[in-house]
Amino acid sequence: MGVINLTEDSFYSESRILEPQQLILKVNQMKAEGASIIDLGAMSSRPGATLLPLNVEIDRLRNACDIIKDNCPDTNISIDTFRVDVLNELEPGTFHMVNDISGGQMNEEMYSWVGARQVPYVLMHMKGTPETMRSLASYEDIIKEMLDYFIERIPKLLACGVKDILVDPGFGFAKNIDHNFYLLKHMHVFQMLEFPMMVGLSRKSMIWKTLDQSPGDALNGTTALHMQALNKGAKILRVHDVKEAEETIKLWTKINA
């Protein structure tokens, strides 16, 4: 899954796509390098980020979907949003997955909306909102608490008719660096849920802060953690650097053939 951020507020500058021609080039590049899905987000979800006005998020995503539909046919688009009102304003058929960082916590209508339209849904773990989550990074037993979170929500999704569910542990969302590495070490536990896991580790602060770098220098560290994520059961990597992630998957597949 290739990441495209339609905002200047994203933590990694190279993922910010603000012009139509830039968007077309980036989508085609990611697809050529091996991306099966393009994830479009119009609002930053970095720690401390404030919520974007609804109309701004709608305009950014609608314009991007229209551009991709007209210029990059056969692109599988994931919409990174927690707002049903945003999804209602997008043309049906222009996107194929919903990536909800809030796991339905920030919009109680999300599950029924996704179920009624039979859209694959990414159920991510987070506490609070991007604006507040840093202060909520506290756990007695992070793996147990996250399992409880997923076990509570998955039956609700199934009851709403959602058939395609992906589980995302939410690295960096209401988790400090130590939490993130502990989570990665024990991520295989979530395979008991029997739903595919998607992980978003790409260039995150757990990498560049540990290595005393910047996000722009964190590709090598990202690749190292991607290999570990695959070993622990990840089925989809959500990435900024598609070529390198695809190479990692090919090598991991060869090792495990």
Coordinates of C-alpha atoms in Angstrom, one line a residue:
M1 CA 0.0 0.0 0.0
G2 CA 1.6 3.2 -1.2
V3 CA 1.0 6.3 1.0
I4 CA 0.0 9.7 -0.5
N5 CA -0.7 12.6 1.8
L6 CA -2.8 15.5 0.3
T7 CA -1.6 17.8 3.0
E8 CA 1.4 20.0 3.9
D9 CA 1.1 18.8 7.5
S10 CA 2.4 15.2 7.0
F11 CA 5.5 14.3 9.0
Y12 CA 7.4 13.1 5.9
S13 CA 7.8 15.8 3.3
E14 CA 8.3 13.4 0.3
S15 CA 4.8 11.9 0.9
R16 CA 3.1 15.3 0.5
I17 CA 1.4 15.6 -2.9
L18 CA -0.3 18.9 -3.6
E19 CA -0.5 19.4 -7.4
P20 CA -2.5 17.3 -9.9
Q21 CA 0.4 16.4 -12.2
Q22 CA 2.5 15.5 -9.1
L23 CA -0.3 13.2 -8.0
I24 CA -0.5 11.5 -11.4
L25 CA 3.2 10.9 -11.6
K26 CA 3.3 9.6 -8.0
V27 CA 0.4 7.2 -8.4
N28 CA 1.8 5.7 -11.6
Q29 CA 5.3 5.4 -10.1
M30 CA 4.0 3.6 -7.0
K31 CA 2.0 1.2 -9.2
A32 CA 4.9 0.5 -11.4
E33 CA 7.1 -0.2 -8.4
G34 CA 4.6 -2.8 -7.0
A35 CA 1.9 -1.0 -5.1
S36 CA -1.4 -2.9 -5.2
I37 CA -3.3 -0.2 -3.2
I38 CA -2.9 3.6 -3.0
D39 CA -3.9 5.1 0.3
L40 CA -5.1 8.7 0.1
G41 CA -5.2 10.9 3.2
A42 CA -6.2 14.5 3.3
M43 CA -5.6 15.1 7.0
S44 CA -2.5 14.6 9.0
S45 CA -2.7 12.0 11.8
R46 CA 0.8 12.7 13.3
P47 CA 0.9 13.1 17.0
G48 CA -0.5 16.5 18.0
A49 CA -2.2 17.2 14.6
T50 CA -5.5 19.1 14.8
L51 CA -8.6 18.1 13.0
L52 CA -9.1 19.4 9.5
P53 CA -12.4 21.2 8.6
L54 CA -14.8 18.8 7.0
N55 CA -15.1 20.7 3.7
V56 CA -11.4 20.9 3.2
E57 CA -11.0 17.1 3.7
I58 CA -13.8 16.4 1.3
D59 CA -12.5 18.8 -1.4
R60 CA -9.0 17.3 -1.3
L61 CA -10.1 13.7 -1.5
R62 CA -12.8 14.3 -4.1
N63 CA -10.3 16.1 -6.4
A64 CA -7.7 13.4 -5.9
C65 CA -10.1 10.6 -6.6
D66 CA -11.3 12.3 -9.8
I67 CA -7.8 12.9 -11.0
I68 CA -6.8 9.3 -10.4
K69 CA -9.9 8.0 -12.0
D70 CA -9.3 10.1 -15.2
N71 CA -5.6 9.6 -15.5
C72 CA -4.6 6.4 -13.6
P73 CA -7.1 3.7 -14.6
D74 CA -7.4 0.4 -12.6
T75 CA -6.0 2.0 -9.4
N76 CA -7.2 0.5 -6.1
I77 CA -7.8 3.4 -3.8
S78 CA -8.0 3.3 0.0
I79 CA -9.5 6.4 1.7
D80 CA -7.8 7.3 5.0
T81 CA -10.6 8.9 7.0
F82 CA -12.7 8.4 10.1
R83 CA -15.6 10.5 8.8
V84 CA -18.7 9.0 7.1
D85 CA -19.6 12.5 5.9
V86 CA -16.4 12.5 3.8
L87 CA -17.1 9.1 2.3
N88 CA -20.7 10.2 1.4
E89 CA -19.3 13.0 -0.7
L90 CA -17.0 10.8 -2.8
E91 CA -18.3 9.4 -6.1
P92 CA -19.2 5.7 -5.7
G93 CA -16.8 3.4 -7.3
T94 CA -13.8 5.8 -7.2
F95 CA -12.4 4.1 -4.0
H96 CA -12.2 0.5 -2.9
M97 CA -11.2 0.5 0.8
V98 CA -11.7 2.5 4.0
N99 CA -8.7 3.0 6.3
D100 CA -10.1 4.3 9.6
I101 CA -7.4 5.3 12.2
S102 CA -10.1 5.6 14.9
G103 CA -11.4 2.0 14.5
G104 CA -14.9 3.5 14.4
Q105 CA -14.5 5.4 17.7
M106 CA -14.8 8.8 16.1
N107 CA -17.9 8.0 14.0
E108 CA -20.4 5.5 15.3
E109 CA -22.0 5.2 11.8
M110 CA -18.8 3.9 10.2
Y111 CA -19.4 0.2 10.7
S112 CA -22.9 0.2 9.2
W113 CA -21.8 2.4 6.3
V114 CA -19.0 0.1 5.4
G115 CA -21.2 -3.0 5.8
A116 CA -24.0 -1.6 3.6
R117 CA -21.5 -0.9 0.8
Q118 CA -19.4 -4.0 1.2
V119 CA -16.1 -2.0 1.3
P120 CA -13.0 -3.6 2.8
Y121 CA -12.2 -1.9 6.1
V122 CA -9.0 -1.3 8.0
L123 CA -9.6 -1.5 11.8
M124 CA -6.8 0.3 13.5
H125 CA -5.9 0.5 17.2
M126 CA -5.7 4.0 18.7
K127 CA -6.7 5.7 21.9
G128 CA -8.1 9.3 21.8
T129 CA -7.4 11.4 18.7
P130 CA -4.2 12.4 16.9
E131 CA -4.4 15.6 19.0
T132 CA -4.7 13.8 22.3
M133 CA -3.2 10.3 21.8
R134 CA 0.3 11.2 23.0
S135 CA -1.0 11.8 26.5
L136 CA -2.9 8.4 26.4
A137 CA 0.2 6.2 25.8
S138 CA -0.2 4.2 29.0
Y139 CA -0.9 0.5 29.4
E140 CA -0.8 -2.2 32.1
D141 CA -0.5 -4.9 29.4
I142 CA -0.5 -3.4 25.9
I143 CA -0.9 -6.7 24.0
K144 CA -3.9 -7.8 26.1
E145 CA -5.5 -4.4 26.0
M146 CA -5.1 -4.3 22.2
L147 CA -6.5 -7.8 21.8
D148 CA -9.5 -6.7 23.9
Y149 CA -10.0 -3.7 21.7
F150 CA -10.1 -5.8 18.5
I151 CA -12.1 -8.6 20.1
E152 CA -14.8 -6.1 21.1
R153 CA -15.0 -4.4 17.6
I154 CA -14.7 -7.3 15.2
P155 CA -18.1 -8.9 16.1
K156 CA -19.7 -5.5 15.7
L157 CA -18.3 -5.1 12.2
L158 CA -19.4 -8.6 11.3
A159 CA -22.9 -7.9 12.6
C160 CA -23.0 -4.9 10.3
G161 CA -22.2 -7.1 7.3
V162 CA -18.5 -6.2 6.9
K163 CA -16.8 -9.2 5.3
D164 CA -13.3 -7.9 4.5
I165 CA -11.6 -6.7 7.7
L166 CA -7.9 -5.9 8.1
V167 CA -6.4 -5.4 11.5
D168 CA -3.8 -2.6 12.0
P169 CA -1.9 -2.5 15.3
G170 CA -1.5 1.3 14.9
F171 CA 2.2 1.8 15.4
G172 CA 2.8 5.3 16.9
F173 CA -0.8 5.9 17.7
A174 CA -1.1 6.3 21.5
K175 CA 2.2 4.4 21.9
N176 CA 5.6 5.5 22.8
I177 CA 8.8 4.1 21.3
D178 CA 9.2 1.3 23.8
H179 CA 5.5 0.3 23.3
N180 CA 6.1 0.2 19.5
F181 CA 9.1 -2.1 19.7
Y182 CA 7.4 -4.3 22.3
L183 CA 4.4 -4.4 20.0
L184 CA 6.5 -5.4 17.0
K185 CA 8.2 -8.1 18.9
H186 CA 4.8 -9.6 20.0
M187 CA 2.7 -8.7 17.0
H188 CA 2.3 -12.4 16.0
V189 CA -0.2 -12.7 18.8
F190 CA -2.8 -10.8 16.7
Q191 CA -2.8 -13.7 14.2
M192 CA -5.3 -15.4 16.6
L193 CA -7.9 -12.9 15.4
E194 CA -7.8 -14.7 12.0
F195 CA -7.9 -11.5 10.0
P196 CA -5.0 -10.2 7.8
M197 CA -2.7 -7.6 9.4
M198 CA -1.7 -4.3 7.9
V199 CA 1.2 -2.4 9.4
G200 CA 2.3 1.2 9.0
L201 CA 5.9 1.5 10.1
S202 CA 7.3 3.5 7.3
R203 CA 9.8 6.2 8.4
K204 CA 8.0 6.6 11.8
S205 CA 9.6 8.2 14.8
M206 CA 10.3 4.9 16.5
I207 CA 12.9 4.4 13.8
W208 CA 14.5 7.8 13.3
K209 CA 14.5 8.8 17.0
T210 CA 16.1 5.5 17.9
L211 CA 18.7 6.0 15.2
D212 CA 19.1 9.7 15.9
Q213 CA 18.1 10.6 12.4
S214 CA 15.3 12.5 10.6
P215 CA 12.4 10.9 8.7
G216 CA 14.2 11.5 5.5
D217 CA 17.1 9.3 6.6
A218 CA 14.9 6.4 7.9
L219 CA 14.5 4.2 4.8
N220 CA 17.1 1.7 5.9
G221 CA 15.6 1.4 9.4
T222 CA 12.2 1.1 7.8
T223 CA 13.3 -1.8 5.7
A224 CA 14.8 -3.6 8.7
L225 CA 11.5 -3.3 10.6
H226 CA 9.5 -4.4 7.5
M227 CA 11.3 -7.7 7.5
Q228 CA 10.5 -8.2 11.1
A229 CA 6.8 -7.3 10.5
L230 CA 6.6 -9.9 7.8
N231 CA 8.1 -12.5 10.1
K232 CA 5.4 -11.6 12.6
G233 CA 2.5 -12.1 10.2
A234 CA 2.0 -8.8 8.4
K235 CA 0.1 -9.2 5.1
I236 CA 0.1 -5.6 3.9
L237 CA 2.9 -3.0 4.3
R238 CA 1.7 0.6 4.2
V239 CA 4.7 2.5 2.9
H240 CA 6.2 5.6 1.5
D241 CA 8.9 3.8 -0.5
V242 CA 7.2 1.2 -2.6
K243 CA 10.2 -0.1 -4.5
E244 CA 12.2 -0.9 -1.4
A245 CA 9.2 -2.5 0.3
E246 CA 8.5 -4.7 -2.7
E247 CA 12.1 -5.9 -2.7
T248 CA 11.8 -6.7 1.0
I249 CA 8.7 -8.8 0.3
K250 CA 10.3 -10.6 -2.6
L251 CA 13.4 -11.5 -0.4
W252 CA 11.2 -12.5 2.5
T253 CA 9.1 -14.7 0.3
K254 CA 12.2 -16.4 -1.1
I255 CA 13.5 -17.1 2.4
N256 CA 10.2 -18.7 3.4
A257 CA 9.6 -20.6 0.1

